[in-house]
Amino acid sequence: MTPTSHNGLKRLAKAGVVVLILLLLTWAVKEGWFEHLTDSNWVARFVKSHGLYGWGLLLVAGGLFTAVGGPRQVIAFVFGFAIGGWQGALYSTLAALVGCVMSFYVARLTFRTSLQKRFGRKLLKFEALVIRNTWLKVLMIRLLPVGSNLLTNLFAGATHVPARGFLLGSAIGYLPQMLIFAYAGAGLGLSDHVQLIISIALFLISSIIGAYLYRSRLQRQVDELISEDEETAQ
């Protein structure tokens, strides 16, 4: 394969990614999926009546919801209400990871140059922070209840941060908060105080882990990154 044909295929693949994401977003908005995903009763009825097909649609819709900046905690609460605590946590984590993959690769394959021009200095700091021991650094960032999930995904995609470490750290880092909100949703849906207590206990454990990581030697770097992240999101 000649360099010219290789570049042509690469550009075609990038265009295909953009078109696919736009088509999926258009479908989700037209069908009102983003509104439905915040309705616990609707999700519970949809899961009950559509089986595996419904699960697949909810996974795609949940991924798109988080990919465009929708709060993953809402997804966790709704799925916890609909299908139970640990099941809702795992499924919402998977949906959030799908959204993470979408925004990461959209940035890497399509908008990388634009993001580098717009956020050059911030991207360099982000890359310097997480380029080594990526999964552990990303895990720490995900555990801290600050910053923008969407900007973190886009920043990682626009730099040379390895995808495997970034996605692994994200998946593990998402899970504690998803468990908290899923069990809260399950407790509310079933009027089950035990599940609400589990949610509170998980929140305390997650806070302790986050505080320990926050006080590590990476505290100053994360503080600087998060403060700039929040300024950018405003």
PDB file of C-alpha atoms in Angstrom:
ATOM      1  CA  MET A   1       0.000   0.000   0.000  1.00  0.00           C
ATOM      2  CA  THR A   2       1.401   3.366  -1.021  1.00  0.00           C
ATOM      3  CA  PRO A   3       1.651   6.264   1.474  1.00  0.00           C
ATOM      4  CA  THR A   4      -0.959   8.165  -0.519  1.00  0.00           C
ATOM      5  CA  SER A   5      -3.505   5.349  -0.359  1.00  0.00           C
ATOM      6  CA  HIS A   6      -2.752   4.803   3.327  1.00  0.00           C
ATOM      7  CA  ASN A   7      -3.421   8.463   4.092  1.00  0.00           C
ATOM      8  CA  GLY A   8      -6.584   8.289   2.047  1.00  0.00           C
ATOM      9  CA  LEU A   9      -7.869   5.332   4.070  1.00  0.00           C
ATOM     10  CA  LYS A  10      -6.958   7.105   7.285  1.00  0.00           C
ATOM     11  CA  ARG A  11      -8.908  10.203   6.295  1.00  0.00           C
ATOM     12  CA  LEU A  12     -11.831   8.007   5.245  1.00  0.00           C
ATOM     13  CA  ALA A  13     -11.796   6.260   8.633  1.00  0.00           C
ATOM     14  CA  LYS A  14     -11.793   9.607  10.441  1.00  0.00           C
ATOM     15  CA  ALA A  15     -14.701  10.814   8.358  1.00  0.00           C
ATOM     16  CA  GLY A  16     -16.539   7.556   9.061  1.00  0.00           C
ATOM     17  CA  VAL A  17     -16.118   8.030  12.817  1.00  0.00           C
ATOM     18  CA  VAL A  18     -17.505  11.552  12.664  1.00  0.00           C
ATOM     19  CA  VAL A  19     -20.460  10.536  10.504  1.00  0.00           C
ATOM     20  CA  LEU A  20     -21.299   7.553  12.726  1.00  0.00           C
ATOM     21  CA  ILE A  21     -21.188   9.620  15.930  1.00  0.00           C
ATOM     22  CA  LEU A  22     -23.305  12.366  14.361  1.00  0.00           C
ATOM     23  CA  LEU A  23     -25.858   9.839  13.114  1.00  0.00           C
ATOM     24  CA  LEU A  24     -26.076   8.211  16.540  1.00  0.00           C
ATOM     25  CA  LEU A  25     -26.463  11.578  18.248  1.00  0.00           C
ATOM     26  CA  THR A  26     -29.160  12.604  15.770  1.00  0.00           C
ATOM     27  CA  TRP A  27     -30.996   9.354  16.416  1.00  0.00           C
ATOM     28  CA  ALA A  28     -30.728   9.744  20.208  1.00  0.00           C
ATOM     29  CA  VAL A  29     -32.009  13.334  20.170  1.00  0.00           C
ATOM     30  CA  LYS A  30     -34.814  12.594  17.688  1.00  0.00           C
ATOM     31  CA  GLU A  31     -36.057   9.626  19.707  1.00  0.00           C
ATOM     32  CA  GLY A  32     -35.830  11.557  22.993  1.00  0.00           C
ATOM     33  CA  TRP A  33     -33.368   9.094  24.491  1.00  0.00           C
ATOM     34  CA  PHE A  34     -31.535  11.636  26.628  1.00  0.00           C
ATOM     35  CA  GLU A  35     -34.817  12.607  28.304  1.00  0.00           C
ATOM     36  CA  HIS A  36     -35.834   8.970  28.746  1.00  0.00           C
ATOM     37  CA  LEU A  37     -32.508   8.096  30.359  1.00  0.00           C
ATOM     38  CA  THR A  38     -33.241  10.453  33.252  1.00  0.00           C
ATOM     39  CA  ASP A  39     -36.656   8.849  33.852  1.00  0.00           C
ATOM     40  CA  SER A  40     -36.224   5.875  36.186  1.00  0.00           C
ATOM     41  CA  ASN A  41     -39.736   4.521  35.670  1.00  0.00           C
ATOM     42  CA  TRP A  42     -39.444   4.677  31.878  1.00  0.00           C
ATOM     43  CA  VAL A  43     -36.114   2.813  31.914  1.00  0.00           C
ATOM     44  CA  ALA A  44     -37.563   0.127  34.213  1.00  0.00           C
ATOM     45  CA  ARG A  45     -40.541  -0.410  31.864  1.00  0.00           C
ATOM     46  CA  PHE A  46     -38.307  -0.386  28.780  1.00  0.00           C
ATOM     47  CA  VAL A  47     -35.952  -3.013  30.187  1.00  0.00           C
ATOM     48  CA  LYS A  48     -38.861  -5.235  31.205  1.00  0.00           C
ATOM     49  CA  SER A  49     -40.592  -5.079  27.818  1.00  0.00           C
ATOM     50  CA  HIS A  50     -37.634  -5.185  25.371  1.00  0.00           C
ATOM     51  CA  GLY A  51     -35.185  -7.682  26.874  1.00  0.00           C
ATOM     52  CA  LEU A  52     -31.702  -7.935  25.347  1.00  0.00           C
ATOM     53  CA  TYR A  53     -32.589  -5.601  22.478  1.00  0.00           C
ATOM     54  CA  GLY A  54     -33.541  -2.950  25.007  1.00  0.00           C
ATOM     55  CA  TRP A  55     -30.301  -3.469  26.911  1.00  0.00           C
ATOM     56  CA  GLY A  56     -28.321  -2.840  23.742  1.00  0.00           C
ATOM     57  CA  LEU A  57     -30.192   0.374  22.944  1.00  0.00           C
ATOM     58  CA  LEU A  58     -29.800   1.641  26.500  1.00  0.00           C
ATOM     59  CA  LEU A  59     -26.074   0.925  26.391  1.00  0.00           C
ATOM     60  CA  VAL A  60     -25.638   2.957  23.192  1.00  0.00           C
ATOM     61  CA  ALA A  61     -27.868   5.771  24.458  1.00  0.00           C
ATOM     62  CA  GLY A  62     -26.114   5.842  27.834  1.00  0.00           C
ATOM     63  CA  GLY A  63     -22.745   5.942  26.115  1.00  0.00           C
ATOM     64  CA  LEU A  64     -23.820   8.858  23.923  1.00  0.00           C
ATOM     65  CA  PHE A  65     -25.287  10.658  26.938  1.00  0.00           C
ATOM     66  CA  THR A  66     -21.984  10.564  28.817  1.00  0.00           C
ATOM     67  CA  ALA A  67     -19.923  11.119  25.644  1.00  0.00           C
ATOM     68  CA  VAL A  68     -21.470  14.578  25.198  1.00  0.00           C
ATOM     69  CA  GLY A  69     -21.015  15.507  28.858  1.00  0.00           C
ATOM     70  CA  GLY A  70     -24.100  14.041  30.528  1.00  0.00           C
ATOM     71  CA  PRO A  71     -23.481  13.170  34.212  1.00  0.00           C
ATOM     72  CA  ARG A  72     -22.692   9.482  34.584  1.00  0.00           C
ATOM     73  CA  GLN A  73     -24.072   9.586  38.147  1.00  0.00           C
ATOM     74  CA  VAL A  74     -27.560  10.110  36.710  1.00  0.00           C
ATOM     75  CA  ILE A  75     -27.160   6.981  34.597  1.00  0.00           C
ATOM     76  CA  ALA A  76     -26.056   5.014  37.655  1.00  0.00           C
ATOM     77  CA  PHE A  77     -29.007   6.213  39.748  1.00  0.00           C
ATOM     78  CA  VAL A  78     -31.529   5.434  37.008  1.00  0.00           C
ATOM     79  CA  PHE A  79     -30.149   1.968  36.266  1.00  0.00           C
ATOM     80  CA  GLY A  80     -29.908   1.216  39.975  1.00  0.00           C
ATOM     81  CA  PHE A  81     -33.580   2.126  40.320  1.00  0.00           C
ATOM     82  CA  ALA A  82     -34.497   0.009  37.285  1.00  0.00           C
ATOM     83  CA  ILE A  83     -32.468  -3.183  37.816  1.00  0.00           C
ATOM     84  CA  GLY A  84     -30.897  -3.089  41.273  1.00  0.00           C
ATOM     85  CA  GLY A  85     -27.742  -1.903  42.998  1.00  0.00           C
ATOM     86  CA  TRP A  86     -24.758  -3.884  41.784  1.00  0.00           C
ATOM     87  CA  GLN A  87     -26.346  -4.689  38.398  1.00  0.00           C
ATOM     88  CA  GLY A  88     -27.107  -1.013  37.812  1.00  0.00           C
ATOM     89  CA  ALA A  89     -23.601  -0.041  38.871  1.00  0.00           C
ATOM     90  CA  LEU A  90     -21.918  -2.454  36.473  1.00  0.00           C
ATOM     91  CA  TYR A  91     -24.170  -1.583  33.552  1.00  0.00           C
ATOM     92  CA  SER A  92     -23.880   2.176  34.080  1.00  0.00           C
ATOM     93  CA  THR A  93     -20.097   1.830  34.384  1.00  0.00           C
ATOM     94  CA  LEU A  94     -20.071   0.008  31.050  1.00  0.00           C
ATOM     95  CA  ALA A  95     -22.201   2.778  29.510  1.00  0.00           C
ATOM     96  CA  ALA A  96     -19.881   5.442  30.899  1.00  0.00           C
ATOM     97  CA  LEU A  97     -16.889   3.541  29.515  1.00  0.00           C
ATOM     98  CA  VAL A  98     -18.559   3.399  26.081  1.00  0.00           C
ATOM     99  CA  GLY A  99     -18.990   7.176  26.275  1.00  0.00           C
ATOM    100  CA  CYS A 100     -15.375   7.544  27.350  1.00  0.00           C
ATOM    101  CA  VAL A 101     -14.219   5.494  24.345  1.00  0.00           C
ATOM    102  CA  MET A 102     -16.361   7.589  21.995  1.00  0.00           C
ATOM    103  CA  SER A 103     -15.102  10.980  23.157  1.00  0.00           C
ATOM    104  CA  PHE A 104     -11.495   9.718  23.468  1.00  0.00           C
ATOM    105  CA  TYR A 105     -11.329   8.421  19.895  1.00  0.00           C
ATOM    106  CA  VAL A 106     -13.310  11.286  18.398  1.00  0.00           C
ATOM    107  CA  ALA A 107     -10.666  13.601  19.847  1.00  0.00           C
ATOM    108  CA  ARG A 108      -7.794  11.376  18.730  1.00  0.00           C
ATOM    109  CA  LEU A 109      -9.047  10.695  15.205  1.00  0.00           C
ATOM    110  CA  THR A 110     -10.767  13.939  14.257  1.00  0.00           C
ATOM    111  CA  PHE A 111     -10.277  16.992  16.490  1.00  0.00           C
ATOM    112  CA  ARG A 112      -6.760  16.373  17.787  1.00  0.00           C
ATOM    113  CA  THR A 113      -5.109  19.282  15.975  1.00  0.00           C
ATOM    114  CA  SER A 114      -7.882  21.721  16.896  1.00  0.00           C
ATOM    115  CA  LEU A 115      -7.723  20.742  20.565  1.00  0.00           C
ATOM    116  CA  GLN A 116      -3.931  21.092  20.584  1.00  0.00           C
ATOM    117  CA  LYS A 117      -4.214  24.621  19.186  1.00  0.00           C
ATOM    118  CA  ARG A 118      -6.938  25.581  21.664  1.00  0.00           C
ATOM    119  CA  PHE A 119      -5.549  23.954  24.832  1.00  0.00           C
ATOM    120  CA  GLY A 120      -1.822  23.606  24.044  1.00  0.00           C
ATOM    121  CA  ARG A 121      -0.344  24.379  27.485  1.00  0.00           C
ATOM    122  CA  LYS A 122      -3.054  22.507  29.389  1.00  0.00           C
ATOM    123  CA  LEU A 123      -2.628  19.453  27.179  1.00  0.00           C
ATOM    124  CA  LEU A 124       1.112  19.402  27.816  1.00  0.00           C
ATOM    125  CA  LYS A 125       0.536  19.492  31.577  1.00  0.00           C
ATOM    126  CA  PHE A 126      -2.090  16.762  31.359  1.00  0.00           C
ATOM    127  CA  GLU A 127       0.167  14.559  29.254  1.00  0.00           C
ATOM    128  CA  ALA A 128       3.121  15.072  31.614  1.00  0.00           C
ATOM    129  CA  LEU A 129       0.926  14.045  34.544  1.00  0.00           C
ATOM    130  CA  VAL A 130      -0.552  10.826  33.162  1.00  0.00           C
ATOM    131  CA  ILE A 131       1.849   9.600  30.479  1.00  0.00           C
ATOM    132  CA  ARG A 132       3.542   7.237  32.988  1.00  0.00           C
ATOM    133  CA  ASN A 133       1.616   4.867  35.271  1.00  0.00           C
ATOM    134  CA  THR A 134      -1.369   6.041  33.274  1.00  0.00           C
ATOM    135  CA  TRP A 135      -4.037   3.781  34.728  1.00  0.00           C
ATOM    136  CA  LEU A 136      -3.127   4.729  38.323  1.00  0.00           C
ATOM    137  CA  LYS A 137      -3.013   8.471  37.617  1.00  0.00           C
ATOM    138  CA  VAL A 138      -6.330   8.359  35.748  1.00  0.00           C
ATOM    139  CA  LEU A 139      -7.841   6.271  38.549  1.00  0.00           C
ATOM    140  CA  MET A 140      -6.912   9.015  41.013  1.00  0.00           C
ATOM    141  CA  ILE A 141      -8.412  11.737  38.823  1.00  0.00           C
ATOM    142  CA  ARG A 142     -11.642   9.762  38.394  1.00  0.00           C
ATOM    143  CA  LEU A 143     -11.971   9.204  42.137  1.00  0.00           C
ATOM    144  CA  LEU A 144     -11.761  12.918  42.899  1.00  0.00           C
ATOM    145  CA  PRO A 145     -15.282  14.431  42.640  1.00  0.00           C
ATOM    146  CA  VAL A 146     -14.059  17.469  40.683  1.00  0.00           C
ATOM    147  CA  GLY A 147     -13.184  18.412  37.141  1.00  0.00           C
ATOM    148  CA  SER A 148     -14.909  17.573  33.865  1.00  0.00           C
ATOM    149  CA  ASN A 149     -15.261  13.977  32.707  1.00  0.00           C
ATOM    150  CA  LEU A 150     -15.721  15.095  29.101  1.00  0.00           C
ATOM    151  CA  LEU A 151     -12.662  17.375  29.060  1.00  0.00           C
ATOM    152  CA  THR A 152     -10.535  14.636  30.626  1.00  0.00           C
ATOM    153  CA  ASN A 153     -11.577  12.255  27.830  1.00  0.00           C
ATOM    154  CA  LEU A 154     -10.905  14.854  25.132  1.00  0.00           C
ATOM    155  CA  PHE A 155      -7.544  15.847  26.627  1.00  0.00           C
ATOM    156  CA  ALA A 156      -6.411  12.212  26.734  1.00  0.00           C
ATOM    157  CA  GLY A 157      -7.481  11.684  23.136  1.00  0.00           C
ATOM    158  CA  ALA A 158      -5.645  14.799  21.971  1.00  0.00           C
ATOM    159  CA  THR A 159      -2.334  13.734  23.562  1.00  0.00           C
ATOM    160  CA  HIS A 160      -0.110  10.654  23.409  1.00  0.00           C
ATOM    161  CA  VAL A 161      -1.639   9.107  26.528  1.00  0.00           C
ATOM    162  CA  PRO A 162      -1.952   5.331  25.909  1.00  0.00           C
ATOM    163  CA  ALA A 163      -5.552   4.298  25.314  1.00  0.00           C
ATOM    164  CA  ARG A 164      -5.334   1.007  27.239  1.00  0.00           C
ATOM    165  CA  GLY A 165      -4.086   2.564  30.477  1.00  0.00           C
ATOM    166  CA  PHE A 166      -6.484   5.486  30.206  1.00  0.00           C
ATOM    167  CA  LEU A 167      -9.542   3.296  29.668  1.00  0.00           C
ATOM    168  CA  LEU A 168      -8.526   0.830  32.397  1.00  0.00           C
ATOM    169  CA  GLY A 169      -8.011   3.609  34.947  1.00  0.00           C
ATOM    170  CA  SER A 170     -11.300   5.195  33.910  1.00  0.00           C
ATOM    171  CA  ALA A 171     -13.286   1.965  34.260  1.00  0.00           C
ATOM    172  CA  ILE A 172     -11.928   1.242  37.737  1.00  0.00           C
ATOM    173  CA  GLY A 173     -12.206   4.885  38.782  1.00  0.00           C
ATOM    174  CA  TYR A 174     -15.812   5.169  37.606  1.00  0.00           C
ATOM    175  CA  LEU A 175     -17.013   2.151  39.568  1.00  0.00           C
ATOM    176  CA  PRO A 176     -17.029   3.532  43.158  1.00  0.00           C
ATOM    177  CA  GLN A 177     -19.276   6.489  42.300  1.00  0.00           C
ATOM    178  CA  MET A 178     -21.481   4.293  40.131  1.00  0.00           C
ATOM    179  CA  LEU A 179     -21.955   1.875  43.022  1.00  0.00           C
ATOM    180  CA  ILE A 180     -22.898   4.752  45.320  1.00  0.00           C
ATOM    181  CA  PHE A 181     -25.544   6.200  43.024  1.00  0.00           C
ATOM    182  CA  ALA A 182     -26.832   2.837  41.789  1.00  0.00           C
ATOM    183  CA  TYR A 183     -27.435   1.631  45.334  1.00  0.00           C
ATOM    184  CA  ALA A 184     -29.077   4.941  46.183  1.00  0.00           C
ATOM    185  CA  GLY A 185     -31.393   4.504  43.188  1.00  0.00           C
ATOM    186  CA  ALA A 186     -32.113   0.882  44.098  1.00  0.00           C
ATOM    187  CA  GLY A 187     -32.852   1.838  47.694  1.00  0.00           C
ATOM    188  CA  LEU A 188     -35.267   4.544  46.599  1.00  0.00           C
ATOM    189  CA  GLY A 189     -36.973   2.307  44.043  1.00  0.00           C
ATOM    190  CA  LEU A 190     -37.475  -0.556  46.496  1.00  0.00           C
ATOM    191  CA  SER A 191     -37.904   1.612  49.621  1.00  0.00           C
ATOM    192  CA  ASP A 192     -35.021  -0.467  50.949  1.00  0.00           C
ATOM    193  CA  HIS A 193     -33.094   1.248  53.746  1.00  0.00           C
ATOM    194  CA  VAL A 194     -30.366  -1.400  53.627  1.00  0.00           C
ATOM    195  CA  GLN A 195     -29.407  -0.427  50.078  1.00  0.00           C
ATOM    196  CA  LEU A 196     -29.423   3.254  51.037  1.00  0.00           C
ATOM    197  CA  ILE A 197     -27.096   2.435  53.940  1.00  0.00           C
ATOM    198  CA  ILE A 198     -24.830   0.517  51.526  1.00  0.00           C
ATOM    199  CA  SER A 199     -24.756   3.613  49.308  1.00  0.00           C
ATOM    200  CA  ILE A 200     -23.724   5.820  52.230  1.00  0.00           C
ATOM    201  CA  ALA A 201     -21.046   3.327  53.330  1.00  0.00           C
ATOM    202  CA  LEU A 202     -19.642   3.161  49.811  1.00  0.00           C
ATOM    203  CA  PHE A 203     -19.564   6.945  49.688  1.00  0.00           C
ATOM    204  CA  LEU A 204     -17.526   7.075  52.889  1.00  0.00           C
ATOM    205  CA  ILE A 205     -15.096   4.411  51.644  1.00  0.00           C
ATOM    206  CA  SER A 206     -14.701   6.191  48.307  1.00  0.00           C
ATOM    207  CA  SER A 207     -14.085   9.500  50.099  1.00  0.00           C
ATOM    208  CA  ILE A 208     -11.360   7.934  52.257  1.00  0.00           C
ATOM    209  CA  ILE A 209      -9.637   6.413  49.212  1.00  0.00           C
ATOM    210  CA  GLY A 210      -9.923   9.692  47.323  1.00  0.00           C
ATOM    211  CA  ALA A 211      -8.525  11.644  50.275  1.00  0.00           C
ATOM    212  CA  TYR A 212      -5.559   9.264  50.564  1.00  0.00           C
ATOM    213  CA  LEU A 213      -4.749   9.591  46.884  1.00  0.00           C
ATOM    214  CA  TYR A 214      -5.282  13.337  47.011  1.00  0.00           C
ATOM    215  CA  ARG A 215      -2.662  13.682  49.733  1.00  0.00           C
ATOM    216  CA  SER A 216      -0.104  11.747  47.731  1.00  0.00           C
ATOM    217  CA  ARG A 217       2.887  13.330  46.051  1.00  0.00           C
ATOM    218  CA  LEU A 218       0.756  14.018  42.976  1.00  0.00           C
ATOM    219  CA  GLN A 219      -1.532  16.406  44.857  1.00  0.00           C
ATOM    220  CA  ARG A 220       0.001  19.625  43.491  1.00  0.00           C
ATOM    221  CA  GLN A 221      -0.087  18.414  39.878  1.00  0.00           C
ATOM    222  CA  VAL A 222      -3.691  17.296  40.141  1.00  0.00           C
ATOM    223  CA  ASP A 223      -4.686  20.572  41.842  1.00  0.00           C
ATOM    224  CA  GLU A 224      -3.202  22.602  38.996  1.00  0.00           C
ATOM    225  CA  LEU A 225      -4.761  20.404  36.333  1.00  0.00           C
ATOM    226  CA  ILE A 226      -8.215  20.457  37.939  1.00  0.00           C
ATOM    227  CA  SER A 227      -8.191  24.224  38.503  1.00  0.00           C
ATOM    228  CA  GLU A 228      -7.365  24.804  34.826  1.00  0.00           C
ATOM    229  CA  ASP A 229      -9.909  22.174  33.813  1.00  0.00           C
ATOM    230  CA  GLU A 230     -12.661  23.963  35.734  1.00  0.00           C
ATOM    231  CA  GLU A 231     -11.669  27.357  34.299  1.00  0.00           C
ATOM    232  CA  THR A 232     -11.869  25.887  30.779  1.00  0.00           C
ATOM    233  CA  ALA A 233     -15.288  24.357  31.436  1.00  0.00           C
ATOM    234  CA  GLN A 234     -16.749  27.707  32.587  1.00  0.00           C
TER     235      GLN A 234
END
